[in-house]
mmCIF file of N, CA and C in Angstrom:
data_model
loop_
_atom_site.group_PDB
_atom_site.id
_atom_site.type_symbol
_atom_site.label_atom_id
_atom_site.label_comp_id
_atom_site.label_asym_id
_atom_site.label_seq_id
_atom_site.Cartn_x
_atom_site.Cartn_y
_atom_site.Cartn_z
ATOM 1 N N MET A 24 -97.322 -38.694 -194.288
ATOM 2 C CA MET A 24 -97.878 -36.595 -194.296
ATOM 3 C C MET A 24 -96.649 -35.874 -194.678
ATOM 4 N N SER A 25 -96.458 -35.762 -195.775
ATOM 5 C CA SER A 25 -95.636 -34.953 -196.461
ATOM 6 C C SER A 25 -94.379 -33.837 -194.682
ATOM 7 N N ASP A 26 -93.923 -32.951 -194.353
ATOM 8 C CA ASP A 26 -93.083 -31.975 -193.809
ATOM 9 C C ASP A 26 -93.067 -30.731 -195.232
ATOM 10 N N MET A 27 -94.007 -29.945 -195.318
ATOM 11 C CA MET A 27 -93.260 -29.010 -195.428
ATOM 12 C C MET A 27 -92.722 -27.637 -195.081
ATOM 13 N N VAL A 28 -91.676 -27.532 -194.388
ATOM 14 C CA VAL A 28 -91.393 -27.245 -194.195
ATOM 15 C C VAL A 28 -90.598 -27.135 -193.578
ATOM 16 N N ASN A 29 -89.666 -28.782 -192.915
ATOM 17 C CA ASN A 29 -88.106 -29.195 -192.866
ATOM 18 C C ASN A 29 -87.869 -29.828 -194.123
ATOM 19 N N HIS A 30 -88.870 -30.785 -194.713
ATOM 20 C CA HIS A 30 -88.499 -31.532 -196.044
ATOM 21 C C HIS A 30 -89.624 -31.582 -197.109
ATOM 22 N N PRO A 31 -90.060 -30.245 -197.410
ATOM 23 C CA PRO A 31 -90.529 -30.414 -198.882
ATOM 24 C C PRO A 31 -90.325 -31.719 -199.436
ATOM 25 N N PRO A 32 -91.659 -32.440 -200.581
ATOM 26 C CA PRO A 32 -90.639 -33.246 -201.581
ATOM 27 C C PRO A 32 -90.974 -32.780 -202.782
ATOM 28 N N HIS A 33 -90.955 -31.469 -202.927
ATOM 29 C CA HIS A 33 -90.769 -30.824 -204.495
ATOM 30 C C HIS A 33 -89.782 -30.154 -204.053
ATOM 31 N N TYR A 34 -88.306 -30.549 -203.670
ATOM 32 C CA TYR A 34 -87.494 -30.134 -203.021
ATOM 33 C C TYR A 34 -86.335 -31.251 -203.247
ATOM 34 N N ASN A 35 -86.931 -32.324 -203.063
ATOM 35 C CA ASN A 35 -85.630 -33.361 -203.053
ATOM 36 C C ASN A 35 -86.075 -34.601 -204.291
ATOM 37 N N GLN A 36 -85.833 -33.628 -204.933
ATOM 38 C CA GLN A 36 -85.550 -34.121 -206.747
ATOM 39 C C GLN A 36 -84.383 -34.472 -207.407
ATOM 40 N N GLY A 37 -83.890 -36.023 -207.545
ATOM 41 C CA GLY A 37 -82.775 -36.728 -208.096
ATOM 42 C C GLY A 37 -82.099 -36.785 -207.235
ATOM 43 N N GLY A 38 -82.344 -37.548 -205.772
ATOM 44 C CA GLY A 38 -81.147 -38.102 -204.755
ATOM 45 C C GLY A 38 -80.588 -36.815 -204.105
ATOM 46 N N ILE A 39 -81.117 -35.914 -204.649
ATOM 47 C CA ILE A 39 -80.192 -34.484 -203.643
ATOM 48 C C ILE A 39 -81.218 -33.994 -203.071
ATOM 49 N N GLU A 40 -81.501 -33.061 -201.460
ATOM 50 C CA GLU A 40 -82.096 -32.316 -201.750
ATOM 51 C C GLU A 40 -81.754 -31.028 -202.383
ATOM 52 N N CYS A 41 -82.633 -30.545 -202.900
ATOM 53 C CA CYS A 41 -82.300 -28.528 -202.505
ATOM 54 C C CYS A 41 -81.336 -27.724 -202.110
ATOM 55 N N ILE A 42 -81.485 -27.844 -201.054
ATOM 56 C CA ILE A 42 -80.210 -27.138 -199.071
ATOM 57 C C ILE A 42 -79.131 -27.627 -200.220
ATOM 58 N N THR A 43 -79.208 -29.063 -200.135
ATOM 59 C CA THR A 43 -77.979 -29.136 -200.315
ATOM 60 C C THR A 43 -76.656 -28.998 -201.455
ATOM 61 N N TYR A 44 -77.344 -28.686 -202.591
ATOM 62 C CA TYR A 44 -77.624 -28.403 -204.245
ATOM 63 C C TYR A 44 -76.911 -27.098 -204.073
ATOM 64 N N LEU A 45 -77.405 -26.408 -203.699
ATOM 65 C CA LEU A 45 -77.023 -24.708 -203.693
ATOM 66 C C LEU A 45 -76.234 -24.982 -201.950
ATOM 67 N N LYS A 46 -75.792 -25.015 -201.096
ATOM 68 C CA LYS A 46 -74.444 -25.015 -200.564
ATOM 69 C C LYS A 46 -73.296 -25.409 -201.356
ATOM 70 N N ASP A 47 -73.162 -26.207 -201.416
ATOM 71 C CA ASP A 47 -72.328 -27.526 -202.475
ATOM 72 C C ASP A 47 -71.905 -26.130 -204.012
ATOM 73 N N ASN A 48 -73.207 -25.611 -204.442
ATOM 74 C CA ASN A 48 -72.842 -25.225 -205.627
ATOM 75 C C ASN A 48 -72.649 -23.469 -205.490
ATOM 76 N N LEU A 49 -73.066 -22.798 -204.134
ATOM 77 C CA LEU A 49 -72.936 -21.083 -203.572
ATOM 78 C C LEU A 49 -71.725 -20.629 -203.662
ATOM 79 N N GLY A 50 -70.376 -21.807 -202.465
ATOM 80 C CA GLY A 50 -69.906 -21.320 -201.536
ATOM 81 C C GLY A 50 -70.095 -21.170 -201.045
ATOM 82 N N GLU A 51 -68.886 -19.199 -200.821
ATOM 83 C CA GLU A 51 -69.550 -18.032 -200.076
ATOM 84 C C GLU A 51 -70.808 -17.995 -199.889
ATOM 85 N N GLY A 52 -71.681 -17.826 -201.151
ATOM 86 C CA GLY A 52 -72.875 -16.983 -201.131
ATOM 87 C C GLY A 52 -73.987 -17.663 -200.896
ATOM 88 N N PHE A 53 -73.476 -18.755 -200.313
ATOM 89 C CA PHE A 53 -74.727 -19.671 -199.414
ATOM 90 C C PHE A 53 -75.420 -18.924 -198.714
ATOM 91 N N THR A 54 -74.591 -18.009 -197.613
ATOM 92 C CA THR A 54 -75.374 -17.875 -196.493
ATOM 93 C C THR A 54 -76.086 -16.538 -196.609
ATOM 94 N N TYR A 55 -75.807 -15.189 -198.179
ATOM 95 C CA TYR A 55 -76.367 -15.040 -198.460
ATOM 96 C C TYR A 55 -77.329 -15.239 -198.927
ATOM 97 N N TYR A 56 -78.117 -16.862 -199.566
ATOM 98 C CA TYR A 56 -79.064 -17.094 -199.417
ATOM 99 C C TYR A 56 -79.631 -17.425 -199.137
ATOM 100 N N LEU A 57 -79.160 -18.018 -197.071
ATOM 101 C CA LEU A 57 -79.809 -18.096 -196.314
ATOM 102 C C LEU A 57 -80.309 -16.650 -195.824
ATOM 103 N N GLU A 58 -79.389 -15.551 -195.701
ATOM 104 C CA GLU A 58 -80.259 -14.757 -195.178
ATOM 105 C C GLU A 58 -81.099 -14.878 -195.628
ATOM 106 N N GLY A 59 -80.625 -14.408 -197.293
ATOM 107 C CA GLY A 59 -82.621 -13.259 -198.626
ATOM 108 C C GLY A 59 -83.802 -14.749 -198.115
ATOM 109 N N ASN A 60 -83.239 -15.550 -197.716
ATOM 110 C CA ASN A 60 -84.783 -16.843 -197.643
ATOM 111 C C ASN A 60 -85.244 -15.981 -196.389
ATOM 112 N N VAL A 61 -84.780 -16.120 -194.770
ATOM 113 C CA VAL A 61 -84.792 -15.738 -193.880
ATOM 114 C C VAL A 61 -85.630 -14.711 -193.769
ATOM 115 N N LYS A 62 -85.509 -13.362 -194.582
ATOM 116 C CA LYS A 62 -86.387 -11.718 -195.166
ATOM 117 C C LYS A 62 -88.014 -12.357 -196.033
ATOM 118 N N LYS A 63 -87.332 -13.326 -196.775
ATOM 119 C CA LYS A 63 -88.732 -13.014 -198.272
ATOM 120 C C LYS A 63 -89.256 -14.207 -196.647
ATOM 121 N N TYR A 64 -89.514 -15.134 -196.325
ATOM 122 C CA TYR A 64 -90.824 -15.622 -195.027
ATOM 123 C C TYR A 64 -91.372 -14.748 -194.398
ATOM 124 N N LEU A 65 -90.132 -14.258 -193.644
ATOM 125 C CA LEU A 65 -90.678 -13.073 -192.803
ATOM 126 C C LEU A 65 -91.854 -11.697 -193.677
ATOM 127 N N HIS A 66 -91.006 -11.219 -194.493
ATOM 128 C CA HIS A 66 -91.484 -10.154 -195.448
ATOM 129 C C HIS A 66 -93.286 -10.388 -195.775
ATOM 130 N N ARG A 67 -93.516 -11.564 -196.636
ATOM 131 C CA ARG A 67 -94.651 -11.967 -196.788
ATOM 132 C C ARG A 67 -95.747 -12.667 -196.093
ATOM 133 N N TRP A 68 -95.371 -13.793 -194.948
ATOM 134 C CA TRP A 68 -96.414 -14.187 -193.980
ATOM 135 C C TRP A 68 -97.554 -13.703 -193.485
ATOM 136 N N ARG A 69 -97.416 -12.258 -193.558
ATOM 137 C CA ARG A 69 -98.221 -11.651 -193.429
ATOM 138 C C ARG A 69 -99.532 -11.695 -194.389
ATOM 139 N N TYR A 70 -99.450 -11.031 -195.603
ATOM 140 C CA TYR A 70 -100.164 -11.917 -196.570
ATOM 141 C C TYR A 70 -100.442 -12.448 -197.571
ATOM 142 N N LYS A 71 -99.720 -13.934 -197.073
ATOM 143 C CA LYS A 71 -99.797 -15.080 -197.086
ATOM 144 C C LYS A 71 -101.102 -15.818 -196.228
ATOM 145 N N THR A 72 -102.649 -15.630 -196.712
ATOM 146 C CA THR A 72 -103.217 -16.399 -195.443
ATOM 147 C C THR A 72 -103.262 -18.276 -196.341
ATOM 148 N N THR A 73 -104.148 -18.668 -194.588
ATOM 149 C CA THR A 73 -104.830 -20.119 -194.206
ATOM 150 C C THR A 73 -106.382 -19.213 -194.662
ATOM 151 N N ASP A 74 -107.337 -19.703 -194.667
ATOM 152 C CA ASP A 74 -108.400 -18.944 -194.062
ATOM 153 C C ASP A 74 -108.942 -18.242 -193.205
ATOM 154 N N GLY A 75 -108.109 -16.548 -193.919
ATOM 155 C CA GLY A 75 -107.978 -15.362 -193.684
ATOM 156 C C GLY A 75 -107.540 -14.925 -192.362
ATOM 157 N N SER A 76 -106.507 -16.131 -191.773
ATOM 158 C CA SER A 76 -105.310 -15.529 -190.504
ATOM 159 C C SER A 76 -104.285 -15.608 -191.665
ATOM 160 N N PRO A 77 -102.870 -14.872 -191.079
ATOM 161 C CA PRO A 77 -101.479 -15.152 -191.863
ATOM 162 C C PRO A 77 -100.755 -16.367 -191.650
ATOM 163 N N SER A 78 -99.882 -16.800 -191.796
ATOM 164 C CA SER A 78 -99.842 -18.337 -192.363
ATOM 165 C C SER A 78 -98.392 -18.546 -191.714
ATOM 166 N N VAL A 79 -99.207 -19.201 -191.191
ATOM 167 C CA VAL A 79 -97.531 -19.683 -189.176
ATOM 168 C C VAL A 79 -96.526 -20.363 -190.596
ATOM 169 N N GLU A 80 -97.020 -21.180 -191.521
ATOM 170 C CA GLU A 80 -95.740 -22.076 -191.763
ATOM 171 C C GLU A 80 -95.197 -21.058 -192.581
ATOM 172 N N ASP A 81 -94.868 -19.714 -192.752
ATOM 173 C CA ASP A 81 -93.998 -19.051 -193.925
ATOM 174 C C ASP A 81 -92.947 -18.790 -192.487
ATOM 175 N N LEU A 82 -93.039 -18.589 -191.681
ATOM 176 C CA LEU A 82 -92.694 -17.923 -189.901
ATOM 177 C C LEU A 82 -91.758 -19.221 -189.059
ATOM 178 N N LYS A 83 -93.022 -20.535 -190.090
ATOM 179 C CA LYS A 83 -91.449 -22.230 -189.004
ATOM 180 C C LYS A 83 -91.105 -22.347 -190.513
ATOM 181 N N LYS A 84 -90.893 -21.537 -191.731
ATOM 182 C CA LYS A 84 -89.526 -21.963 -193.265
ATOM 183 C C LYS A 84 -88.242 -20.559 -192.523
ATOM 184 N N ALA A 85 -89.375 -19.672 -192.451
ATOM 185 C CA ALA A 85 -88.046 -18.220 -191.864
ATOM 186 C C ALA A 85 -86.771 -19.004 -190.407
ATOM 187 N N GLN A 86 -87.905 -19.253 -189.734
ATOM 188 C CA GLN A 86 -87.089 -20.691 -188.648
ATOM 189 C C GLN A 86 -86.442 -21.197 -189.218
ATOM 190 N N TRP A 87 -86.857 -22.080 -190.337
ATOM 191 C CA TRP A 87 -85.533 -23.182 -190.459
ATOM 192 C C TRP A 87 -84.507 -22.231 -191.350
ATOM 193 N N TYR A 88 -84.487 -21.129 -192.032
ATOM 194 C CA TYR A 88 -83.710 -20.758 -192.889
ATOM 195 C C TYR A 88 -82.849 -20.315 -191.706
ATOM 196 N N LEU A 89 -83.593 -19.520 -190.616
ATOM 197 C CA LEU A 89 -82.567 -19.023 -189.644
ATOM 198 C C LEU A 89 -82.041 -20.173 -189.133
ATOM 199 N N ASN A 90 -82.132 -20.876 -188.539
ATOM 200 C CA ASN A 90 -82.119 -21.661 -187.756
ATOM 201 C C ASN A 90 -80.000 -22.911 -188.446
ATOM 202 N N ALA A 91 -80.526 -23.046 -190.686
ATOM 203 C CA ALA A 91 -79.685 -23.051 -190.894
ATOM 204 C C ALA A 91 -78.118 -22.264 -191.089
ATOM 205 N N LEU A 92 -78.795 -20.619 -191.006
ATOM 206 C CA LEU A 92 -77.387 -19.719 -191.656
ATOM 207 C C LEU A 92 -76.966 -19.670 -189.438
ATOM 208 N N ILE A 93 -77.312 -20.318 -188.502
ATOM 209 C CA ILE A 93 -76.512 -20.070 -187.587
ATOM 210 C C ILE A 93 -75.631 -21.342 -187.463
ATOM 211 N N GLU A 94 -76.249 -22.604 -188.016
ATOM 212 C CA GLU A 94 -75.195 -23.785 -188.053
ATOM 213 C C GLU A 94 -74.349 -23.321 -188.523
ATOM 214 N N ASN A 95 -74.218 -22.431 -189.934
ATOM 215 C CA ASN A 95 -74.075 -22.450 -191.161
ATOM 216 C C ASN A 95 -72.500 -21.169 -190.578
ATOM 217 N N GLN A 96 -72.336 -20.920 -189.328
ATOM 218 C CA GLN A 96 -72.101 -19.550 -189.334
ATOM 219 C C GLN A 96 -70.561 -20.034 -188.433
ATOM 220 N N GLU A 97 -71.548 -21.238 -187.367
ATOM 221 C CA GLU A 97 -71.665 -21.709 -186.213
ATOM 222 C C GLU A 97 -70.101 -22.999 -186.793
ATOM 223 N N SER A 98 -70.507 -23.286 -187.753
ATOM 224 C CA SER A 98 -69.464 -24.732 -188.212
ATOM 225 C C SER A 98 -68.104 -23.360 -188.925
ATOM 226 N N LEU A 99 -68.453 -21.712 -189.157
ATOM 227 C CA LEU A 99 -67.424 -21.878 -190.155
ATOM 228 C C LEU A 99 -66.308 -20.922 -188.364
ATOM 229 N N GLN A 100 -66.565 -21.139 -188.449
ATOM 230 C CA GLN A 100 -66.076 -20.265 -186.559
ATOM 231 C C GLN A 100 -65.437 -21.761 -186.225
ATOM 232 N N ARG A 101 -66.046 -23.290 -186.046
ATOM 233 C CA ARG A 101 -64.609 -23.894 -185.488
ATOM 234 C C ARG A 101 -63.549 -24.129 -186.384
#
């Protein structure tokens, strides 16, 4: 089964995962990209429902991007 939070299959085309491509191309702007995605998923999780319940998947995506942001910032401080 596909992991739609950590490695969605539609984000891995052409032999490189989208997040890796963005990190390589955005440079310092990558931090803002990660922060923006945390905010996006936190904003919309209540409104994207499954069977009438808020989307836990969007909360997990926000958590994934927050973890990536933390790792990115820690790597810059080393």
